[in-house]
XYZ file of C-alpha atoms in Angstrom:
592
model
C 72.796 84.175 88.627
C 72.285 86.598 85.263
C 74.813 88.750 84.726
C 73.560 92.315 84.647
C 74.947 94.336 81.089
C 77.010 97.592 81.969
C 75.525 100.740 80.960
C 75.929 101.772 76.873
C 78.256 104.455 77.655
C 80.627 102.212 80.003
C 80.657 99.595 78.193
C 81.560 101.508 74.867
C 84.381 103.485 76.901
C 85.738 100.578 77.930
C 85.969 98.751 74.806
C 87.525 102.096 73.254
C 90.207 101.859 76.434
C 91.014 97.965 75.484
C 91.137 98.502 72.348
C 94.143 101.311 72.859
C 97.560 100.521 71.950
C 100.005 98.974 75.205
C 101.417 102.265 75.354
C 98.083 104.042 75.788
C 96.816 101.590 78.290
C 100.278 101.897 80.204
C 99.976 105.814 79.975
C 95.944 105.589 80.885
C 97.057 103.189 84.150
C 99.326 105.363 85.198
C 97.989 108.910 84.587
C 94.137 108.501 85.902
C 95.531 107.023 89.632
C 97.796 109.902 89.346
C 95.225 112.653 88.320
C 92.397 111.625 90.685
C 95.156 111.441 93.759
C 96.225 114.712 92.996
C 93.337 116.266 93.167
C 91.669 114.258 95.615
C 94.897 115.339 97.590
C 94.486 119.227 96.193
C 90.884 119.411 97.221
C 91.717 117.491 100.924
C 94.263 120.744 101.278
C 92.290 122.736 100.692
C 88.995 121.815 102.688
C 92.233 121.375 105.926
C 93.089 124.973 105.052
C 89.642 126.546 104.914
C 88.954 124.519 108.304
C 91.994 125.491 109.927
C 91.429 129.295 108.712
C 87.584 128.977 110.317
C 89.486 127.491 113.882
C 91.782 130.148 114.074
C 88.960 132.759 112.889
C 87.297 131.330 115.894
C 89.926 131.408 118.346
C 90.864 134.532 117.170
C 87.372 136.061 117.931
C 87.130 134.572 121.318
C 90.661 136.063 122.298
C 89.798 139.325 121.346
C 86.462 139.226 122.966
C 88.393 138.099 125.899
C 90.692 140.817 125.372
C 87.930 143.895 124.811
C 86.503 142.061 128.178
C 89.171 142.325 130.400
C 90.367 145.699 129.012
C 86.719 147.217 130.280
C 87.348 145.443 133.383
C 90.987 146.930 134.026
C 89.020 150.690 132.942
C 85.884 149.751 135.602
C 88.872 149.186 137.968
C 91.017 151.872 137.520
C 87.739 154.254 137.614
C 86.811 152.808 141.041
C 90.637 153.559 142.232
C 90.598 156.415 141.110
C 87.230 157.696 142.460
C 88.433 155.703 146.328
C 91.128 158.163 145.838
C 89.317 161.008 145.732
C 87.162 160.602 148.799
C 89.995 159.606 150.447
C 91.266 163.320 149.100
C 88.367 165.224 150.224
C 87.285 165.939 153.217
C 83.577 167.411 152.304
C 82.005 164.177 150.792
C 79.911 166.377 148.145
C 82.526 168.160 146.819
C 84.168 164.684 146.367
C 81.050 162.941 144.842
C 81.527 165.883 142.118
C 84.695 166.175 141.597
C 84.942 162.417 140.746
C 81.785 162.623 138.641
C 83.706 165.446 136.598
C 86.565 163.091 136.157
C 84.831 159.960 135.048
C 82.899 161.913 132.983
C 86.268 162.949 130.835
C 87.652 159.286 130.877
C 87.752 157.714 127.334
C 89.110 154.571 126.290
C 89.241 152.623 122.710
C 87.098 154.278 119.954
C 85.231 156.808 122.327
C 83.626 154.072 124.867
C 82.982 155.606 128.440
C 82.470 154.902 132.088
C 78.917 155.340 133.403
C 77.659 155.296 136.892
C 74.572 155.344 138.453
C 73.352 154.380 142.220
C 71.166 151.464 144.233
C 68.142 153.177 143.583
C 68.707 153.053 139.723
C 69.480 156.853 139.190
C 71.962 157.660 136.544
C 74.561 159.890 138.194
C 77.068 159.907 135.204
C 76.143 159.181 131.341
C 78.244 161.050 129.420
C 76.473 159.368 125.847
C 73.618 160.966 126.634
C 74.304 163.285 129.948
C 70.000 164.309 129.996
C 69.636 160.829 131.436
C 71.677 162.147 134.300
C 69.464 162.405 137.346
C 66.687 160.532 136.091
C 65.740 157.168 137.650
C 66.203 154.296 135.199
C 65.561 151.257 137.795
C 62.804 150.339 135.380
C 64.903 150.559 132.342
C 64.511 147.643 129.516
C 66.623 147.045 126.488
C 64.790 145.834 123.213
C 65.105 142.092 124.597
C 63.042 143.162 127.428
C 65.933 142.950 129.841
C 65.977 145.396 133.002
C 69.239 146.027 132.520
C 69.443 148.467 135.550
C 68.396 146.473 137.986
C 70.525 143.576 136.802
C 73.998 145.195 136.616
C 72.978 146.557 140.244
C 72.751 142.797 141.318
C 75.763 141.648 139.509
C 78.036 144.579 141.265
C 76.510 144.079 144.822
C 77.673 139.898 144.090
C 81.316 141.242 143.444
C 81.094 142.579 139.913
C 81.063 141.296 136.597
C 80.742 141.328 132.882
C 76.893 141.866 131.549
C 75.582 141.788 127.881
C 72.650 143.688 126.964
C 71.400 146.309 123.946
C 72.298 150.133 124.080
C 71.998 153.044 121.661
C 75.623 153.038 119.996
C 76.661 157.049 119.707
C 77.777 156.844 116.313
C 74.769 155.071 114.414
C 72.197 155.539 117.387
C 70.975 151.932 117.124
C 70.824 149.271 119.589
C 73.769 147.280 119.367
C 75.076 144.435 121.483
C 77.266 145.717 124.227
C 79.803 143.965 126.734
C 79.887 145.715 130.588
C 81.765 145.107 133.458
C 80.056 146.371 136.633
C 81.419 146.872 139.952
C 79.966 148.029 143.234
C 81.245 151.189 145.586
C 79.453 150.660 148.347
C 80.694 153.368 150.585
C 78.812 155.858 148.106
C 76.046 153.233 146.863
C 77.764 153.197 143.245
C 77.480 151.089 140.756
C 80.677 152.084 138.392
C 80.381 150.321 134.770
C 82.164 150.695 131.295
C 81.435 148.709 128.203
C 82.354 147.999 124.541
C 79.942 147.416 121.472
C 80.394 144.026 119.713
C 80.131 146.000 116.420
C 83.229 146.693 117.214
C 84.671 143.414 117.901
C 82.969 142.270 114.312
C 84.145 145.067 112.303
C 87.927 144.134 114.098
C 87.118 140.418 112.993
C 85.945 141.506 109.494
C 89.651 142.774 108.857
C 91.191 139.816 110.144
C 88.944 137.485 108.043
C 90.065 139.405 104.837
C 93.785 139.556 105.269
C 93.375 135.529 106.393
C 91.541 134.835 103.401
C 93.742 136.358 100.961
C 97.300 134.587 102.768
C 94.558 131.598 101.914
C 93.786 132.350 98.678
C 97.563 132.901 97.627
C 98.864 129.382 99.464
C 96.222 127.401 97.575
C 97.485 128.796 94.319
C 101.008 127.880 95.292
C 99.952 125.220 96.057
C 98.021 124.417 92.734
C 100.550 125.465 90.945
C 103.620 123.304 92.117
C 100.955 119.819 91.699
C 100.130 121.387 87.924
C 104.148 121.367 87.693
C 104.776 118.253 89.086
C 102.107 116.155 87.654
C 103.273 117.753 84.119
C 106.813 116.756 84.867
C 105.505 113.093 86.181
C 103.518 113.176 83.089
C 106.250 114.007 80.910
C 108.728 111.074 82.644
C 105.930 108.501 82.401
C 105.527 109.201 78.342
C 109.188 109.323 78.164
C 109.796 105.610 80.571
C 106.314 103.942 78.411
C 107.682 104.747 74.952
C 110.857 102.992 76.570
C 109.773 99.676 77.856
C 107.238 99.652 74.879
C 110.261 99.689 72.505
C 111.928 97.101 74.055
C 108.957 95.020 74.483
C 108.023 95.165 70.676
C 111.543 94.490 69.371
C 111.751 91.709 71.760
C 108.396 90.017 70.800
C 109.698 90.579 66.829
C 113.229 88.986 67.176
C 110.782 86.201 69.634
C 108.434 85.922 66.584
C 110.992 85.213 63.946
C 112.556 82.487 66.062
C 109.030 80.903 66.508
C 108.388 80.547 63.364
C 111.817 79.506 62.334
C 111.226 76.437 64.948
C 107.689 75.742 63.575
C 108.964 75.267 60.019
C 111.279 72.689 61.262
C 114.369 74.758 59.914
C 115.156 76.538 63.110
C 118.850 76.991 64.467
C 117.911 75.858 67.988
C 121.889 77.059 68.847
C 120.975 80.965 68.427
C 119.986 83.499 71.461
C 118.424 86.490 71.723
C 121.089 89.466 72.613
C 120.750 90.600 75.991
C 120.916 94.391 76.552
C 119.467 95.864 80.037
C 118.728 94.221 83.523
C 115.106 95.040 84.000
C 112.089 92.876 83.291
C 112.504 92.940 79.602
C 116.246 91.399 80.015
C 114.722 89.159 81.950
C 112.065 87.915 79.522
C 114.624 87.446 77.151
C 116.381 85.351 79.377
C 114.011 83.293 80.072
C 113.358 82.780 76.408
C 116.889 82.225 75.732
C 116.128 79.369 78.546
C 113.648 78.350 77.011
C 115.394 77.606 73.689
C 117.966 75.981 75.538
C 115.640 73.670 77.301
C 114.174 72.840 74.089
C 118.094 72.048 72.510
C 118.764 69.849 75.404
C 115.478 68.089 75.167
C 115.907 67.088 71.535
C 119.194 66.287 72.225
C 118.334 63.532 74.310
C 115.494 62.815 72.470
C 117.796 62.158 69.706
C 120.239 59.990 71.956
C 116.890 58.462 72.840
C 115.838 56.834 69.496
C 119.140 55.650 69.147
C 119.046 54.035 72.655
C 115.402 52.718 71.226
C 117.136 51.072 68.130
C 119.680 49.426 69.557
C 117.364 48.244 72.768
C 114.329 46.913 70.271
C 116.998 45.208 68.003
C 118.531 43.766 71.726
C 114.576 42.873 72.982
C 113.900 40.813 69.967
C 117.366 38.661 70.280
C 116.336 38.490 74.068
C 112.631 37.396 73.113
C 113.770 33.844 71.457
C 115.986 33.156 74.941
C 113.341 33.844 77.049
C 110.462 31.122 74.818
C 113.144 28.797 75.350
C 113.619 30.031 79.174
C 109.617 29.850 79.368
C 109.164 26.248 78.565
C 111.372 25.106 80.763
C 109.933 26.994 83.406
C 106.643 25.215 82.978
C 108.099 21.706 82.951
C 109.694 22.695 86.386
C 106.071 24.082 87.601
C 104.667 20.849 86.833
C 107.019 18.549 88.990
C 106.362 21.486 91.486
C 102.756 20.789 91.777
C 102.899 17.127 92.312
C 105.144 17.630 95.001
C 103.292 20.515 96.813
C 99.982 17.813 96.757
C 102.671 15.152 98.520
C 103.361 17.777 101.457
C 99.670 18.592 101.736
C 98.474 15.299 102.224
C 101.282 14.711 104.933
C 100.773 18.172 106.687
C 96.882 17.063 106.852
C 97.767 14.111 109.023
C 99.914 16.120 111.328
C 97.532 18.084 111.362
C 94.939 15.039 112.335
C 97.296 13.554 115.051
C 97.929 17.055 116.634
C 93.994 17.242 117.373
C 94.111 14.108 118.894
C 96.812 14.992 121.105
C 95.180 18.364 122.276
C 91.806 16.319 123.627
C 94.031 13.910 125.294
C 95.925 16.813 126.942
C 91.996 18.581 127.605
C 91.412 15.405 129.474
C 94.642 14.722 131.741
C 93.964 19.133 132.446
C 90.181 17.987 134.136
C 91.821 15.236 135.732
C 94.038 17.362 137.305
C 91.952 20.226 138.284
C 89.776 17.594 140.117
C 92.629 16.251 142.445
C 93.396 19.381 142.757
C 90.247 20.468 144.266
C 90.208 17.371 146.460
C 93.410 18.207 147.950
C 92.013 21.722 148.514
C 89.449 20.310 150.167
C 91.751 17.333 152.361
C 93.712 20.977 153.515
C 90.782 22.221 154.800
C 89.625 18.988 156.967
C 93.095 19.557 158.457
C 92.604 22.816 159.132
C 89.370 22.174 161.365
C 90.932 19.365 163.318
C 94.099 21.373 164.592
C 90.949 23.944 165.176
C 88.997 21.121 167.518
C 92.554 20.024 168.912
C 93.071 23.185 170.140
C 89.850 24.004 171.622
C 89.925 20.562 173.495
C 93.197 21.679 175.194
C 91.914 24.481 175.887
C 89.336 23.087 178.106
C 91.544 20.354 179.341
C 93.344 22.772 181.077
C 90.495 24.566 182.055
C 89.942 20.529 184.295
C 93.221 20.820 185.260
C 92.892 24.300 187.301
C 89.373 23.046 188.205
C 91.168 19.935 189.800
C 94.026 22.050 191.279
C 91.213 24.269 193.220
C 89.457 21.531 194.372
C 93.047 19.649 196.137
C 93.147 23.174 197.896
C 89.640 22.889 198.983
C 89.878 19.492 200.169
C 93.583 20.322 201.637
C 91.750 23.497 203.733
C 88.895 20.649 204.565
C 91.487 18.050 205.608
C 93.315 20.926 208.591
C 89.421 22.031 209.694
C 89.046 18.487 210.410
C 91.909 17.667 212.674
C 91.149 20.884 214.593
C 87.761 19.418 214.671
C 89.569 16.757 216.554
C 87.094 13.573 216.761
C 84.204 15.062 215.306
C 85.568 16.081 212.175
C 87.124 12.418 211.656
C 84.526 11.541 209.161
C 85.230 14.252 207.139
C 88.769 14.509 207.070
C 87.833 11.092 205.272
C 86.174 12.978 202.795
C 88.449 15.246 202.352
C 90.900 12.974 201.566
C 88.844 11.241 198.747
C 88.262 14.093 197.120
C 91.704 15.192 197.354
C 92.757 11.788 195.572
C 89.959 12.334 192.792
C 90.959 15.822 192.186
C 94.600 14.449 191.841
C 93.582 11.480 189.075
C 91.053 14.334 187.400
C 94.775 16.385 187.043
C 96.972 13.526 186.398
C 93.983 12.462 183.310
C 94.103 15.743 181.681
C 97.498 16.012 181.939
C 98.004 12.715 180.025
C 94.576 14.170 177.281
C 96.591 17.610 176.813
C 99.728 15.617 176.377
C 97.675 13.398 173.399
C 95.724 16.258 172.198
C 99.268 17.896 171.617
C 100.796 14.987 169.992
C 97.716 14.791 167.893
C 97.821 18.580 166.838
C 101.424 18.463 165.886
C 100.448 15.449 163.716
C 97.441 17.137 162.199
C 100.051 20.296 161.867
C 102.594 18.307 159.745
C 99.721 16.470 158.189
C 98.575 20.144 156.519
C 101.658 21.038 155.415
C 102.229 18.130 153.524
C 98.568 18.782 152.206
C 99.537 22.287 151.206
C 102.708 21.098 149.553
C 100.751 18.111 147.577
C 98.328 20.957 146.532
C 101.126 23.704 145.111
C 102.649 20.019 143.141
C 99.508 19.576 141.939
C 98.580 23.193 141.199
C 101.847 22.931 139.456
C 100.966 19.726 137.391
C 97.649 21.817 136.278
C 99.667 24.664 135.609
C 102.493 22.221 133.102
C 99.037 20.757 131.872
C 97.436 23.741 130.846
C 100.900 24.963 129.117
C 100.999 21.882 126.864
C 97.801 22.420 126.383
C 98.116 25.532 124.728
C 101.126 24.426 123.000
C 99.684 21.062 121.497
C 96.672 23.820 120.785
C 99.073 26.011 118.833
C 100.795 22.873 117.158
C 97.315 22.167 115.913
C 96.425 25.870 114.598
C 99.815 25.761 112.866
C 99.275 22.585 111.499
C 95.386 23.730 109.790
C 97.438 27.115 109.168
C 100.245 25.076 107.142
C 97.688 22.984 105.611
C 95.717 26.475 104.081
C 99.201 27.861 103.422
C 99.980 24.768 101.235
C 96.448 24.621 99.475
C 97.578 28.702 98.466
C 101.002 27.611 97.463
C 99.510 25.327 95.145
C 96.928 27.004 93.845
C 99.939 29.592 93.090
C 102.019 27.062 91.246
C 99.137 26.320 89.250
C 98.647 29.869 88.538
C 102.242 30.317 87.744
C 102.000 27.295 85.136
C 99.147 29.091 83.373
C 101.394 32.594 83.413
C 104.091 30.936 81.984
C 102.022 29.602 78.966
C 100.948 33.633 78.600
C 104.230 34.751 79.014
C 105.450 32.244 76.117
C 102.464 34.163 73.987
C 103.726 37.524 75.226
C 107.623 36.883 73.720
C 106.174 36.541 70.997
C 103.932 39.502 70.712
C 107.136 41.795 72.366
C 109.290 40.593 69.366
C 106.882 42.510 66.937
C 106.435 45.039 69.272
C 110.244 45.552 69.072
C 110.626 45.533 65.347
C 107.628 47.908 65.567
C 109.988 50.457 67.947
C 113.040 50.195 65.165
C 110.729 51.432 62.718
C 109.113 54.643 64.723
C 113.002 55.227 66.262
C 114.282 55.640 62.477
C 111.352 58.121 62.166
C 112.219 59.840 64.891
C 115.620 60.310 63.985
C 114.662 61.848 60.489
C 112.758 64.174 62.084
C 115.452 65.272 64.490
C 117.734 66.010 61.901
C 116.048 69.023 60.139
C 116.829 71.198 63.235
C 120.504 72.239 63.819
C 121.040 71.140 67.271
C 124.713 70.789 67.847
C 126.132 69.180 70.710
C 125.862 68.687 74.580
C 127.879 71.151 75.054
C 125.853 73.465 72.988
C 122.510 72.895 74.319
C 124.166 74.174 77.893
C 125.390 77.785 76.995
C 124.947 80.494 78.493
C 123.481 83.504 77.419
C 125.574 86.342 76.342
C 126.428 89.381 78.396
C 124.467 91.999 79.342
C 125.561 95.134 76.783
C 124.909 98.995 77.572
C 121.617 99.758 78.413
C 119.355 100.326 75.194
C 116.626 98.924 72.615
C 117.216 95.220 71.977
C 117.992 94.852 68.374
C 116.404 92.100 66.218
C 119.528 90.746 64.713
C 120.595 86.933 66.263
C 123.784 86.564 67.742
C 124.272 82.908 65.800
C 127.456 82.215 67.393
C 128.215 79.191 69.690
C 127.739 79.898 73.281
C 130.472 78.995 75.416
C 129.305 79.157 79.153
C 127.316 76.710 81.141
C 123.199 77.525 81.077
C 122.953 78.972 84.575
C 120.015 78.043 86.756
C 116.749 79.940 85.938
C 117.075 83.084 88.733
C 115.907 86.793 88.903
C 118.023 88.872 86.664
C 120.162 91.287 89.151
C 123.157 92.655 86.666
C 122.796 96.166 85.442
């Protein structure tokens, strides 16, 4: 996206406002917010007052029209009580009529406003503005809007009275002016009894109060200008006053700041010195953390010293350690060797563990099928069992189903036997009968009595036979079950054996690894004993350099900063003695 250039004018005002001293920019940041809020706020006052003045103009106006409203109503109403009196007075109802005409006609109110009155049939019975329109008919009457007037107020008194606006010729300038009338009806007379008021008069009212509001306006808003032209002076005033300030402090800080700089640049800096400390506000705290700072960079050098020492001694204690560890080295990779040729013994015996436990696991695979196959016959032997005990008991079912046959059929011949004797000779011959039959129906009973008997014997037998089918099936179940476990087991043997064998291979290939590491690592000593006389040479540099800068101590590099003094400009002298206090942890400054 192009960046669009400012306008020549902004852009050379605001290089003239960067280019202003920090006091000037301070003064500009401060002043312009200030300026524009006070008058945005003056002109916001203002505009309130000026709209509050035109609401309470407006309120004003309607109350008073309210006021000049009701005021002719209370006159149209005292008028009518007074003219009720009067016919309630008289007895002759002319001489009443005329006598209240003569007293309305004297009735006056405000700034010489009247009460008119004039019948149903639109004739004007009392006008004292103009008394020749008394007696004429004015039904017909219009006012310059074209309004009949008449015949209106006569409709508004008849519906109970009420206020009505129309034009009429004002007495004193003889022009038609806006007029307010109240109306109300007499119907005992046919009256119509009205007073009114001119708005003229309500303006010219309003026109007073307008003037004396708008000069109590005109003298609040130059009170009111005047205090914000006193206080922004006075603000104006304290923010010079509080710049030049925090200016001064800021420039003799960044002086004495400078001077230690460049001290520590050179390489002759007194790294033990702090700034002076002298107020609590941001600028104490700047100096603070400078004094920090410089503290920081005491300790650091400190250690850094203690550090190439540490370096000397430990490169001059790595190159004594360097000829142990050749010696350590080689026999590291004679013991690697012997290593090796045993780790190639214990792979070629795992591999024929390994072997045998394979041929175990198909024997085991083998002596499983065998299983599962007798145990599937005996499944099949329970079953067989199972239907004969079924067969058994259906065949007793229908030996005893002969039996009650046979028992019937001993009655039958029994009943045939006593119908014979009381058949006397005739039924000889089959009392005979009856006897046979009797005897067969006997053996049929005795027979499959003796079958049921067997049959039972034989289902008991097939009974026990089944459960000791059952139980050779669980043993069996249970010898598949054992099978199938060493199964696995000989199974996991197997995968432990191949696993051991792989695990070997690794360990070997890792010894030979480690034989060609050590053979590096005897290069390596070599290289680190350089290396170390290398590190003796930079720590000696080191330690010249360290030396041009006055560092002191431990102790030293953890003092404290000196104690806040009475407020005022920091000065740019150093306060070069020793601190004596602990460096506190870096924190907001809070003392005064």
């Amino acid at each position: 996206m192009q960046k669009r250039d400012l306008p020549a004018g902004i852009s050379r005002t605001l290089r003239n406002v960067l280019s202003l001293n920090l006091q000037n920019k301070i003064l500009l940041l401060v002043l312009i917010p200030l300026v524009i809020s006070s008058t945005s706020l003056v002109l916001m006052e203002n505009m309130a007052r000026i709209e509050d003045m035109r609401t309470q103009l407006a309120q004003q106006r309607t109350l008073l029209t309210e006021s000049r409203q009701q005021g002719v109503k209370d006159v149209v109403a005292l008028a009518r009580s007074m003219v009720q009196q009067v016919a309630t007075g008289t007895a002759d109802p002319e001489v009443a009529k005329e006598t209240a005409k003569a007293l309305l006609r004297n009735m006056r109110f405000g700034d010489g406003n009247y009460v008119f009155v004039f019948d149903h049939a639109g004739t004007m019975l009392v006008q004292p503005a103009v008394p020749r329109q008394e007696g004429t008919r004015m039904i017909d009457a219009t006012d310059p809007n074209g309004k009949p007037l008449i015949r209106d107020m006569i409709d508004v008194a008849r519906n109970g009275g009420g206020h009505y606006q129309y034009a009429w010729p004002h007495p004193g300038t003889g022009r038609q002016e806006p007029k307010y009338s109240y109306v109300a009806n007499l119907p005992e007379w046919g009256w119509v009894i009205g007073a009114g008021v001119y708005v003229t008069d309500i303006d010219a009212a309003m026109t007073a109060i307008e003037q004396v509001a708008q000069e109590n306006l005109s003298a609040t808003l130059l009170r009111f200008f005047l205090i914000s032209s006193a206080l922004l002076l006075a603000i104006t005033v304290l923010t010079v006053l509080v710049t030049r300030r925090i200016v001064r402090q800021i420039r003799d800080t960044a002086t004495t700041m400078e001077k230690i700089a460049h001290e520590v640049a050179d390489g002759r800096g007194d790294l033990t010195r702090r700034l002076r400390i002298t107020s609590s506000d941001e600028i104490g705290e700047l100096a603070t953390q400078f004094n920090g700072f410089l503290a920081r960079i005491q300790a650091t050098l400190i250690e850094v010293r203690q550090s190439a020492s540490d370096v000397y001694q430990a490169s001059t204690e790595i190159a004594q350690s360097s000829e142990e560890l050749a010696s350590r080295t080689d026999q590291a990779a004679a013991s690697l060797q012997q290593t090796s040729s045993a780790m190639e013994q214990i792979t070629s015996t795992v591999g024929n563990n390994a072997e045998h436990a394979q041929e175990a696991d198909r024997l085991v695979q083998s002596a499983a099928q065998v299983a599962h196959q007798g145990r599937e016959a005996m499944e099949k032997v329970e079953k067989t069992m199972a239907d004969i005990s079924r067969s058994s008991t259906q065949i007793g079912d229908i030996l005893s189903m002969i039996d009650a046959i046979a028992f019937q059929t001993n009655i039958l011949a029994l009943n045939a036997s006593v119908e014979a004797a009381r058949a006397g000779d005739h039924g000889r011959g089959f009392a005979v009968v009856a006897q046979e039959v009797r005897m067969l129906a006997q053996r049929s009973a005795d027979a499959a009595k003796q079958i049921k008997t067997l049959i039972g014997e034989s289902v008991e037998h097939s009974r026990s036979g089944a459960e000791i089918v059952q139980q050779a099936g669980r043993t069996m179940q249970l010898i598949v079950q054992r099978v199938t476990e060493v199964t696995s087991a000989i199974a996991e043997i197997s995968a432990g054996s191949r696993e051991q064998s792989v695990g070997i291979g690794e360990v070997n290939t890792a010894v030979t690894q480690m034989d060609t590491m050590t053979q590096q690592n005897a290069a390596m000593v070599e290289q680190n004993a350089a290396t170390a006389s290398t590190m003796r040479a930079h720590a000696e540099h080191l330690n010249h350099l360290i030396r041009a800068f006055v560092l002191g101590d431990a102790a030293t590099s953890a003092a404290g900063h000196p104690a806040v003094s009475t407020p005022g400009a920091l000065p740019h002298t150093l306060d070069g003695a020793a601190p004596r206090a602990a460096l506190p942890p870096r924190r907001a400054l809070s003392a005064g």
